[in-house]
Amino acid sequence: MLDQEPGPDASGRRLSTRQAADLLGVKPETVYAYVSRGRLSSRRVPGTRGSTFDADEIEALARSNRRESHTGGGVGGAEDRGAAPAVRTGVTLIEDDRFYFRGVDAVELAARHSYEEVAEWLWTGRMRAGVAFDAPRASVEAARRAVGALPEHTGPADRLRVATIACAVTDPLRFDLSEDAVLGTARTLIPTLVAALPPKVPTHRDGASLAQRLWGRLSWRPAAESPVHVLDAALALLVDHDLAASTLAVRVAASARAHPYAAVSAGLGVVEGHLHGAAGGLVHRLLLDVLDRGSAGPVIAEELRAGRRVPGLGHRLYRGEDPRARALFALLADVPAAAPALAAARDVERTAARHAPLHANVDLALAVLTASCGMEPSASETVFAIARTAGWIAHAQEEYGERPLRMRPSGHYVGPRPPRPLP
């Protein structure tokens, strides 16, 4: 029993957990999830384990949930009419060309905190200064064996997906979907994925940050402070971005109560698309071509002549420059080795602006980092996938608190009408 039934306070406007859950049409556990995500406030009842909730808050949340359901937030409604579903989330807000993690400006957060600290903020709404993620030896060994058996040409998403599956089979408690268990999985899975990638330079060092460990898997050059700082900021900025395609896949998996490893694997399957996580590799090659030719003009001309969209430019969620790109460009300006690639990126942006008023997105900024720091074109895909794993876990955790299988739209059948004769 989660709590005892407290009576109403003197105003008559306090509800017990059970009463609040009944009014919202959710489980009592979900009521507490709303509290942890800041959507509700609660007050403990002295002498009991129970909490009470403001009735007006509960009624307002119930009305909001009903409105979202009518606009496609659940099964039926607008979903059945072909509209895109709306999914309640307290993780990321994108508004007026800025984005926020749990209400805090994400760019400012990434400027002041490490990737691990930002991930903890995303998961718990609490800042744990100096937090570090450690990988269990058993899961690292299993993941390295699995990744080591893959062909040399295997791409980053495949390596990470295989490593994720290897981690899952070493965890007999993976089906525990309680909050503590899910967060425990997150804190060990992410460093295991990094450790499973083949190293290019020695990286093991006591107290090394995740960005320092990842650097040795991406670049042939020794880690230097300023570029590693840019990598750490990139991880923090890329940790989540509302309901991107991979995040939606994760939430669908979590809605079916797939364990966190399976949910992350669903996200990794989508990341491989060239319109999502693999886009940075296209920009990397574009920048190398611009650097080789000395000007963006002929390179952009060939892209347009072939009918291709110029990669690294434009984002449908921002009218101006992607704030993630702006933040990374500012940091890259302090990395001397990045100066030529940074100039090439600005040349691409200026040249393409004659054709269409598009601004730089985060893929262009990531490509400056990868192209100037001895990394392969696929490195940005690795950075994206590692970073976004934390966001996927946050969304999976959120989805576990919702009604199971709610993300089940109805198909709009357009085939031949039955009955038809047997073929």
Tab-separated table of C-alpha atoms in Angstrom:
chain	number	residue	atom	x	y	z
A	1	MET	CA	0.000	0.000	0.000
A	2	LEU	CA	1.572	3.290	-1.110
A	3	ASP	CA	-0.023	5.447	1.533
A	4	GLN	CA	-2.844	5.704	4.003
A	5	GLU	CA	-5.956	7.648	3.131
A	6	PRO	CA	-5.523	11.099	4.650
A	7	GLY	CA	-8.584	13.190	5.210
A	8	PRO	CA	-8.994	16.562	3.513
A	9	ASP	CA	-7.396	19.559	5.165
A	10	ALA	CA	-9.388	22.456	6.586
A	11	SER	CA	-9.974	23.950	3.158
A	12	GLY	CA	-11.336	20.652	1.828
A	13	ARG	CA	-9.091	20.939	-1.239
A	14	ARG	CA	-6.458	18.249	-0.530
A	15	LEU	CA	-6.631	14.806	-2.141
A	16	SER	CA	-4.989	11.524	-1.180
A	17	THR	CA	-2.696	9.736	-3.639
A	18	ARG	CA	-5.442	7.264	-4.497
A	19	GLN	CA	-7.989	10.029	-5.057
A	20	ALA	CA	-5.520	11.942	-7.241
A	21	ALA	CA	-4.709	8.805	-9.258
A	22	ASP	CA	-8.397	8.055	-9.791
A	23	LEU	CA	-9.086	11.601	-10.970
A	24	LEU	CA	-6.129	11.514	-13.376
A	25	GLY	CA	-6.872	7.972	-14.532
A	26	VAL	CA	-3.341	6.736	-13.767
A	27	LYS	CA	-1.597	4.466	-11.292
A	28	PRO	CA	-0.551	5.868	-7.880
A	29	GLU	CA	3.084	5.383	-8.946
A	30	THR	CA	2.477	7.738	-11.868
A	31	VAL	CA	1.224	10.443	-9.509
A	32	TYR	CA	4.603	10.355	-7.771
A	33	ALA	CA	6.320	10.402	-11.178
A	34	TYR	CA	4.440	13.643	-11.930
A	35	VAL	CA	5.794	15.035	-8.661
A	36	SER	CA	9.382	14.040	-9.498
A	37	ARG	CA	9.049	15.717	-12.907
A	38	GLY	CA	7.700	18.919	-11.378
A	39	ARG	CA	4.179	18.646	-12.789
A	40	LEU	CA	2.605	18.324	-9.347
A	41	SER	CA	3.444	19.388	-5.810
A	42	SER	CA	2.756	17.233	-2.749
A	43	ARG	CA	2.574	17.603	1.030
A	44	ARG	CA	3.424	14.833	3.478
A	45	VAL	CA	0.807	13.884	6.106
A	46	PRO	CA	2.371	13.958	9.603
A	47	GLY	CA	2.448	10.538	11.261
A	48	THR	CA	1.769	8.597	8.032
A	49	ARG	CA	3.593	7.516	4.876
A	50	GLY	CA	1.037	9.306	2.733
A	51	SER	CA	1.000	12.559	0.798
A	52	THR	CA	-1.787	14.924	-0.145
A	53	PHE	CA	-2.191	16.876	-3.341
A	54	ASP	CA	-3.799	20.187	-4.175
A	55	ALA	CA	-7.175	19.412	-5.791
A	56	ASP	CA	-6.977	22.424	-8.107
A	57	GLU	CA	-3.579	21.271	-9.393
A	58	ILE	CA	-4.909	17.773	-9.988
A	59	GLU	CA	-7.966	19.057	-11.831
A	60	ALA	CA	-5.830	21.372	-13.986
A	61	LEU	CA	-3.489	18.509	-14.894
A	62	ALA	CA	-6.456	16.265	-15.699
A	63	ARG	CA	-7.875	18.942	-18.028
A	64	SER	CA	-4.462	19.356	-19.685
A	65	ASN	CA	-4.141	15.610	-20.193
A	66	ARG	CA	-7.618	15.447	-21.717
A	67	ARG	CA	-6.776	18.280	-24.128
A	68	GLU	CA	-3.559	16.540	-25.181
A	69	SER	CA	-5.425	13.276	-25.644
A	70	HIS	CA	-7.970	14.983	-27.896
A	71	THR	CA	-5.156	16.406	-30.041
A	72	GLY	CA	-3.475	13.053	-30.492
A	73	GLY	CA	-1.788	12.280	-27.182
A	74	GLY	CA	-3.260	8.813	-26.811
A	75	VAL	CA	-4.973	6.015	-28.662
A	76	GLY	CA	-7.865	7.326	-30.712
A	77	GLY	CA	-8.635	11.005	-31.182
A	78	ALA	CA	-6.505	12.801	-33.729
A	79	GLU	CA	-4.159	9.826	-34.045
A	80	ASP	CA	-6.915	7.868	-35.759
A	81	ARG	CA	-7.407	10.747	-38.144
A	82	GLY	CA	-3.758	10.678	-39.219
A	83	ALA	CA	-2.437	13.564	-37.085
A	84	ALA	CA	0.986	13.309	-35.440
A	85	PRO	CA	0.634	12.161	-31.839
A	86	ALA	CA	1.446	14.585	-29.031
A	87	VAL	CA	3.470	13.024	-26.227
A	88	ARG	CA	3.578	14.522	-22.750
A	89	THR	CA	7.161	15.088	-21.637
A	90	GLY	CA	8.971	17.090	-18.992
A	91	VAL	CA	12.447	16.518	-20.396
A	92	THR	CA	13.114	19.100	-23.128
A	93	LEU	CA	11.360	22.259	-24.306
A	94	ILE	CA	12.289	23.959	-27.604
A	95	GLU	CA	10.923	27.483	-27.826
A	96	ASP	CA	11.877	30.763	-29.521
A	97	ASP	CA	15.143	29.390	-30.960
A	98	ARG	CA	16.318	28.185	-27.534
A	99	PHE	CA	16.032	24.853	-25.780
A	100	TYR	CA	15.760	23.866	-22.155
A	101	PHE	CA	16.444	20.742	-20.101
A	102	ARG	CA	13.848	20.493	-17.331
A	103	GLY	CA	13.287	24.247	-17.574
A	104	VAL	CA	16.982	25.232	-17.477
A	105	ASP	CA	18.669	26.786	-20.527
A	106	ALA	CA	20.516	23.845	-22.090
A	107	VAL	CA	23.336	25.940	-23.556
A	108	GLU	CA	24.088	27.503	-20.183
A	109	LEU	CA	23.858	24.095	-18.532
A	110	ALA	CA	26.368	22.593	-20.973
A	111	ALA	CA	28.703	25.550	-20.530
A	112	ARG	CA	28.933	25.014	-16.771
A	113	HIS	CA	28.563	21.279	-16.296
A	114	SER	CA	29.998	18.045	-17.666
A	115	TYR	CA	28.079	15.592	-19.772
A	116	GLU	CA	27.661	13.277	-16.788
A	117	GLU	CA	26.250	16.099	-14.648
A	118	VAL	CA	23.831	17.154	-17.397
A	119	ALA	CA	22.704	13.539	-17.798
A	120	GLU	CA	21.993	13.299	-14.065
A	121	TRP	CA	20.013	16.537	-14.246
A	122	LEU	CA	17.981	15.120	-17.113
A	123	TRP	CA	17.269	11.879	-15.219
A	124	THR	CA	16.598	13.189	-11.736
A	125	GLY	CA	16.140	16.960	-11.817
A	126	ARG	CA	19.043	17.192	-9.348
A	127	MET	CA	22.591	18.376	-9.974
A	128	ARG	CA	25.306	15.978	-8.746
A	129	ALA	CA	28.549	17.920	-8.968
A	130	GLY	CA	31.532	15.801	-9.993
A	131	VAL	CA	29.495	12.690	-10.751
A	132	ALA	CA	31.363	10.040	-12.764
A	133	PHE	CA	30.061	6.950	-14.568
A	134	ASP	CA	31.865	3.636	-14.098
A	135	ALA	CA	31.514	0.499	-16.188
A	136	PRO	CA	31.340	-2.962	-14.529
A	137	ARG	CA	34.175	-5.241	-15.622
A	138	ALA	CA	31.851	-8.095	-16.638
A	139	SER	CA	29.749	-5.953	-18.988
A	140	VAL	CA	32.838	-4.290	-20.484
A	141	GLU	CA	34.468	-7.656	-21.216
A	142	ALA	CA	31.274	-9.019	-22.788
A	143	ALA	CA	30.775	-5.881	-24.885
A	144	ARG	CA	34.402	-5.849	-26.072
A	145	ARG	CA	34.247	-9.500	-27.097
A	146	ALA	CA	31.042	-8.910	-29.040
A	147	VAL	CA	32.311	-5.758	-30.746
A	148	GLY	CA	35.684	-7.357	-31.438
A	149	ALA	CA	34.003	-10.127	-33.432
A	150	LEU	CA	32.504	-7.646	-35.914
A	151	PRO	CA	34.046	-6.933	-39.350
A	152	GLU	CA	36.506	-4.032	-39.461
A	153	HIS	CA	34.195	-1.910	-41.642
A	154	THR	CA	31.323	-2.058	-39.114
A	155	GLY	CA	29.764	1.356	-38.475
A	156	PRO	CA	29.394	3.075	-35.091
A	157	ALA	CA	25.678	2.423	-34.637
A	158	ASP	CA	26.167	-1.308	-35.258
A	159	ARG	CA	29.067	-1.492	-32.811
A	160	LEU	CA	27.085	0.309	-30.139
A	161	ARG	CA	23.982	-1.780	-30.771
A	162	VAL	CA	25.941	-5.020	-30.429
A	163	ALA	CA	27.615	-3.686	-27.275
A	164	THR	CA	24.207	-2.792	-25.842
A	165	ILE	CA	22.884	-6.300	-26.448
A	166	ALA	CA	26.013	-7.790	-24.857
A	167	CYS	CA	25.475	-5.594	-21.785
A	168	ALA	CA	21.861	-6.708	-21.584
A	169	VAL	CA	22.628	-10.417	-21.513
A	170	THR	CA	25.067	-9.926	-18.628
A	171	ASP	CA	22.367	-8.193	-16.566
A	172	PRO	CA	19.830	-10.674	-15.141
A	173	LEU	CA	17.935	-7.774	-13.514
A	174	ARG	CA	17.350	-5.910	-16.778
A	175	PHE	CA	13.585	-6.426	-16.584
A	176	ASP	CA	13.346	-4.382	-13.377
A	177	LEU	CA	11.752	-1.136	-14.586
A	178	SER	CA	11.778	0.673	-11.252
A	179	GLU	CA	13.349	4.133	-11.309
A	180	ASP	CA	16.425	3.140	-9.298
A	181	ALA	CA	17.071	0.118	-11.510
A	182	VAL	CA	16.666	2.087	-14.753
A	183	LEU	CA	19.035	4.818	-13.570
A	184	GLY	CA	21.521	2.184	-12.419
A	185	THR	CA	21.438	0.731	-15.919
A	186	ALA	CA	21.997	4.154	-17.461
A	187	ARG	CA	24.998	4.946	-15.279
A	188	THR	CA	26.759	1.729	-16.264
A	189	LEU	CA	25.606	1.291	-19.876
A	190	ILE	CA	26.971	4.602	-21.180
A	191	PRO	CA	30.565	4.103	-19.961
A	192	THR	CA	30.426	0.469	-21.101
A	193	LEU	CA	29.515	1.584	-24.628
A	194	VAL	CA	32.521	3.907	-24.646
A	195	ALA	CA	34.833	1.230	-23.266
A	196	ALA	CA	33.638	-1.269	-25.883
A	197	LEU	CA	34.777	0.886	-28.820
A	198	PRO	CA	38.229	0.053	-30.233
A	199	PRO	CA	40.835	2.502	-28.842
A	200	LYS	CA	43.023	4.574	-31.155
A	201	VAL	CA	45.306	6.042	-28.474
A	202	PRO	CA	45.828	5.049	-24.806
A	203	THR	CA	42.969	6.441	-22.763
A	204	HIS	CA	42.865	4.683	-19.402
A	205	ARG	CA	43.421	7.134	-16.594
A	206	ASP	CA	42.010	7.188	-13.089
A	207	GLY	CA	39.399	9.907	-12.778
A	208	ALA	CA	39.119	10.475	-16.539
A	209	SER	CA	35.838	12.002	-17.643
A	210	LEU	CA	33.619	10.256	-20.152
A	211	ALA	CA	34.693	12.785	-22.809
A	212	GLN	CA	38.368	12.018	-22.142
A	213	ARG	CA	37.734	8.288	-22.447
A	214	LEU	CA	35.698	8.753	-25.616
A	215	TRP	CA	38.376	10.951	-27.201
A	216	GLY	CA	40.794	8.022	-27.372
A	217	ARG	CA	38.167	6.031	-29.307
A	218	LEU	CA	37.628	8.812	-31.860
A	219	SER	CA	40.955	10.529	-32.557
A	220	TRP	CA	44.469	9.381	-33.383
A	221	ARG	CA	45.815	12.473	-31.636
A	222	PRO	CA	46.546	12.671	-27.905
A	223	ALA	CA	43.835	14.366	-25.897
A	224	ALA	CA	44.374	18.101	-25.351
A	225	GLU	CA	42.347	20.127	-22.889
A	226	SER	CA	40.538	22.542	-25.213
A	227	PRO	CA	39.308	20.047	-27.864
A	228	VAL	CA	38.276	17.558	-25.170
A	229	HIS	CA	36.309	20.391	-23.563
A	230	VAL	CA	34.538	20.958	-26.888
A	231	LEU	CA	33.751	17.223	-27.094
A	232	ASP	CA	32.335	17.261	-23.562
A	233	ALA	CA	30.171	20.290	-24.407
A	234	ALA	CA	28.971	18.562	-27.596
A	235	LEU	CA	27.931	15.500	-25.590
A	236	ALA	CA	26.050	17.696	-23.112
A	237	LEU	CA	24.307	19.710	-25.853
A	238	LEU	CA	23.288	16.590	-27.784
A	239	VAL	CA	21.942	14.683	-24.769
A	240	ASP	CA	18.328	15.310	-25.840
A	241	HIS	CA	16.328	17.299	-28.382
A	242	ASP	CA	12.649	16.647	-27.726
A	243	LEU	CA	10.975	13.880	-29.752
A	244	ALA	CA	13.493	13.273	-32.500
A	245	ALA	CA	12.926	10.129	-34.574
A	246	SER	CA	15.226	7.952	-32.455
A	247	THR	CA	13.672	9.220	-29.219
A	248	LEU	CA	10.192	8.402	-30.473
A	249	ALA	CA	11.373	4.857	-31.265
A	250	VAL	CA	12.701	4.560	-27.708
A	251	ARG	CA	9.401	5.721	-26.248
A	252	VAL	CA	7.443	3.241	-28.365
A	253	ALA	CA	9.686	0.439	-27.079
A	254	ALA	CA	9.314	1.655	-23.483
A	255	SER	CA	5.563	1.918	-23.933
A	256	ALA	CA	5.588	-1.824	-24.657
A	257	ARG	CA	7.652	-2.212	-21.453
A	258	ALA	CA	10.841	-3.227	-23.217
A	259	HIS	CA	13.770	-3.057	-20.790
A	260	PRO	CA	16.165	-0.059	-21.035
A	261	TYR	CA	18.782	-1.925	-23.096
A	262	ALA	CA	16.138	-2.849	-25.677
A	263	ALA	CA	14.792	0.706	-25.696
A	264	VAL	CA	18.290	2.109	-26.319
A	265	SER	CA	18.803	-0.469	-29.057
A	266	ALA	CA	15.634	0.812	-30.755
A	267	GLY	CA	17.076	4.321	-30.710
A	268	LEU	CA	20.383	3.139	-32.144
A	269	GLY	CA	18.537	1.516	-35.019
A	270	VAL	CA	17.135	4.894	-36.059
A	271	VAL	CA	20.340	6.888	-35.480
A	272	GLU	CA	21.951	5.143	-38.441
A	273	GLY	CA	19.727	7.050	-40.880
A	274	HIS	CA	21.553	9.737	-42.867
A	275	LEU	CA	18.792	12.207	-42.009
A	276	HIS	CA	19.453	11.784	-38.295
A	277	GLY	CA	22.596	10.718	-36.419
A	278	ALA	CA	24.688	9.920	-39.486
A	279	ALA	CA	24.247	13.397	-41.003
A	280	GLY	CA	27.497	14.646	-39.445
A	281	GLY	CA	29.561	12.264	-41.567
A	282	LEU	CA	28.198	13.848	-44.737
A	283	VAL	CA	29.173	17.310	-43.478
A	284	HIS	CA	32.642	16.059	-42.474
A	285	ARG	CA	33.303	14.941	-46.053
A	286	LEU	CA	31.860	18.207	-47.406
A	287	LEU	CA	34.254	20.248	-45.238
A	288	LEU	CA	37.247	18.166	-46.327
A	289	ASP	CA	36.242	18.798	-49.946
A	290	VAL	CA	35.995	22.551	-49.290
A	291	LEU	CA	39.401	22.562	-47.583
A	292	ASP	CA	40.900	20.598	-50.493
A	293	ARG	CA	39.500	22.965	-53.131
A	294	GLY	CA	40.055	26.142	-51.140
A	295	SER	CA	36.508	27.423	-51.566
A	296	ALA	CA	32.935	26.364	-50.827
A	297	GLY	CA	31.616	27.658	-54.170
A	298	PRO	CA	32.337	24.681	-56.441
A	299	VAL	CA	31.445	22.172	-53.715
A	300	ILE	CA	28.037	23.761	-53.063
A	301	ALA	CA	27.431	24.047	-56.797
A	302	GLU	CA	27.949	20.308	-57.246
A	303	GLU	CA	25.586	19.518	-54.376
A	304	LEU	CA	22.849	21.685	-55.863
A	305	ARG	CA	23.448	20.419	-59.408
A	306	ALA	CA	23.013	16.848	-58.165
A	307	GLY	CA	19.724	17.857	-56.547
A	308	ARG	CA	21.068	17.217	-53.069
A	309	ARG	CA	20.341	19.256	-49.987
A	310	VAL	CA	23.481	20.911	-48.600
A	311	PRO	CA	24.182	19.044	-45.341
A	312	GLY	CA	24.840	20.920	-42.114
A	313	LEU	CA	22.416	23.740	-42.832
A	314	GLY	CA	18.892	24.415	-41.593
A	315	HIS	CA	16.778	22.889	-38.854
A	316	ARG	CA	13.017	22.807	-38.868
A	317	LEU	CA	12.800	23.637	-35.158
A	318	TYR	CA	14.859	26.835	-35.403
A	319	ARG	CA	14.293	29.943	-37.492
A	320	GLY	CA	17.872	31.137	-36.976
A	321	GLU	CA	21.120	29.381	-36.157
A	322	ASP	CA	20.875	26.180	-34.169
A	323	PRO	CA	21.838	27.230	-30.591
A	324	ARG	CA	23.919	24.056	-30.245
A	325	ALA	CA	25.969	25.051	-33.296
A	326	ARG	CA	26.427	28.580	-31.990
A	327	ALA	CA	27.733	27.292	-28.656
A	328	LEU	CA	30.158	24.829	-30.265
A	329	PHE	CA	31.455	27.366	-32.805
A	330	ALA	CA	32.300	29.711	-29.916
A	331	LEU	CA	34.284	26.960	-28.189
A	332	LEU	CA	35.976	25.826	-31.412
A	333	ALA	CA	37.248	29.369	-31.962
A	334	ASP	CA	39.631	28.721	-29.036
A	335	VAL	CA	41.052	25.545	-30.635
A	336	PRO	CA	43.898	26.595	-33.002
A	337	ALA	CA	43.775	23.339	-34.984
A	338	ALA	CA	40.109	23.960	-35.778
A	339	ALA	CA	40.648	27.339	-37.466
A	340	PRO	CA	40.795	26.092	-41.108
A	341	ALA	CA	37.721	23.845	-40.751
A	342	LEU	CA	35.866	26.606	-38.895
A	343	ALA	CA	36.591	29.032	-41.739
A	344	ALA	CA	35.436	26.414	-44.264
A	345	ALA	CA	32.173	25.941	-42.346
A	346	ARG	CA	31.493	29.670	-42.358
A	347	ASP	CA	32.284	29.725	-46.098
A	348	VAL	CA	29.720	26.941	-46.639
A	349	GLU	CA	27.118	28.892	-44.685
A	350	ARG	CA	27.758	32.162	-46.561
A	351	THR	CA	27.856	30.518	-49.985
A	352	ALA	CA	24.683	28.509	-49.470
A	353	ALA	CA	22.878	31.610	-48.146
A	354	ARG	CA	22.880	32.983	-51.703
A	355	HIS	CA	20.655	30.066	-52.657
A	356	ALA	CA	18.512	29.749	-49.505
A	357	PRO	CA	18.512	31.582	-46.147
A	358	LEU	CA	19.656	28.593	-44.097
A	359	HIS	CA	21.754	28.738	-40.948
A	360	ALA	CA	24.275	26.312	-39.500
A	361	ASN	CA	22.984	23.363	-37.517
A	362	VAL	CA	24.800	21.215	-34.979
A	363	ASP	CA	25.986	18.751	-37.650
A	364	LEU	CA	28.141	21.478	-39.227
A	365	ALA	CA	29.689	22.367	-35.861
A	366	LEU	CA	30.338	18.704	-35.055
A	367	ALA	CA	31.994	18.260	-38.448
A	368	VAL	CA	34.413	21.102	-37.655
A	369	LEU	CA	35.454	19.205	-34.524
A	370	THR	CA	35.803	15.820	-36.238
A	371	ALA	CA	37.498	17.121	-39.401
A	372	SER	CA	40.067	19.188	-37.509
A	373	CYS	CA	40.949	16.767	-34.701
A	374	GLY	CA	42.102	13.637	-36.504
A	375	MET	CA	38.758	11.823	-36.448
A	376	GLU	CA	37.004	9.742	-39.076
A	377	PRO	CA	33.787	10.967	-40.742
A	378	SER	CA	31.743	8.508	-38.671
A	379	ALA	CA	33.001	10.013	-35.391
A	380	SER	CA	30.102	12.465	-35.185
A	381	GLU	CA	27.670	9.544	-35.353
A	382	THR	CA	29.430	7.996	-32.349
A	383	VAL	CA	29.300	11.280	-30.427
A	384	PHE	CA	25.623	11.679	-31.236
A	385	ALA	CA	24.691	8.136	-30.199
A	386	ILE	CA	26.672	8.159	-26.935
A	387	ALA	CA	25.280	11.569	-25.988
A	388	ARG	CA	21.704	10.742	-26.887
A	389	THR	CA	21.736	7.476	-24.908
A	390	ALA	CA	21.268	9.549	-21.737
A	391	GLY	CA	18.283	11.324	-23.256
A	392	TRP	CA	16.780	8.047	-24.429
A	393	ILE	CA	16.983	6.695	-20.895
A	394	ALA	CA	15.248	9.846	-19.597
A	395	HIS	CA	12.410	9.361	-22.079
A	396	ALA	CA	12.161	5.617	-21.401
A	397	GLN	CA	11.991	6.337	-17.682
A	398	GLU	CA	9.217	8.856	-18.325
A	399	GLU	CA	7.322	6.434	-20.542
A	400	TYR	CA	7.460	3.678	-17.918
A	401	GLY	CA	5.296	5.944	-15.759
A	402	GLU	CA	2.601	6.233	-18.439
A	403	ARG	CA	-0.172	3.863	-19.444
A	404	PRO	CA	1.319	0.820	-21.243
A	405	LEU	CA	0.968	0.597	-25.022
A	406	ARG	CA	-0.524	4.092	-25.240
A	407	MET	CA	1.615	4.796	-28.321
A	408	ARG	CA	-0.383	2.508	-30.531
A	409	PRO	CA	-1.921	4.499	-33.412
A	410	SER	CA	-4.490	2.915	-35.700
A	411	GLY	CA	-3.531	2.337	-39.301
A	412	HIS	CA	-5.455	4.161	-42.027
A	413	TYR	CA	-6.146	1.301	-44.441
A	414	VAL	CA	-5.838	2.285	-48.129
A	415	GLY	CA	-5.756	-1.197	-49.729
A	416	PRO	CA	-8.470	-2.944	-51.752
A	417	ARG	CA	-11.797	-3.301	-49.969
A	418	PRO	CA	-12.735	-6.843	-48.947
A	419	PRO	CA	-14.049	-9.332	-49.709
A	420	ARG	CA	-11.732	-10.385	-52.499
A	421	PRO	CA	-11.407	-13.894	-53.946
A	422	LEU	CA	-8.537	-16.060	-52.787
A	423	PRO	CA	-5.518	-15.563	-55.082
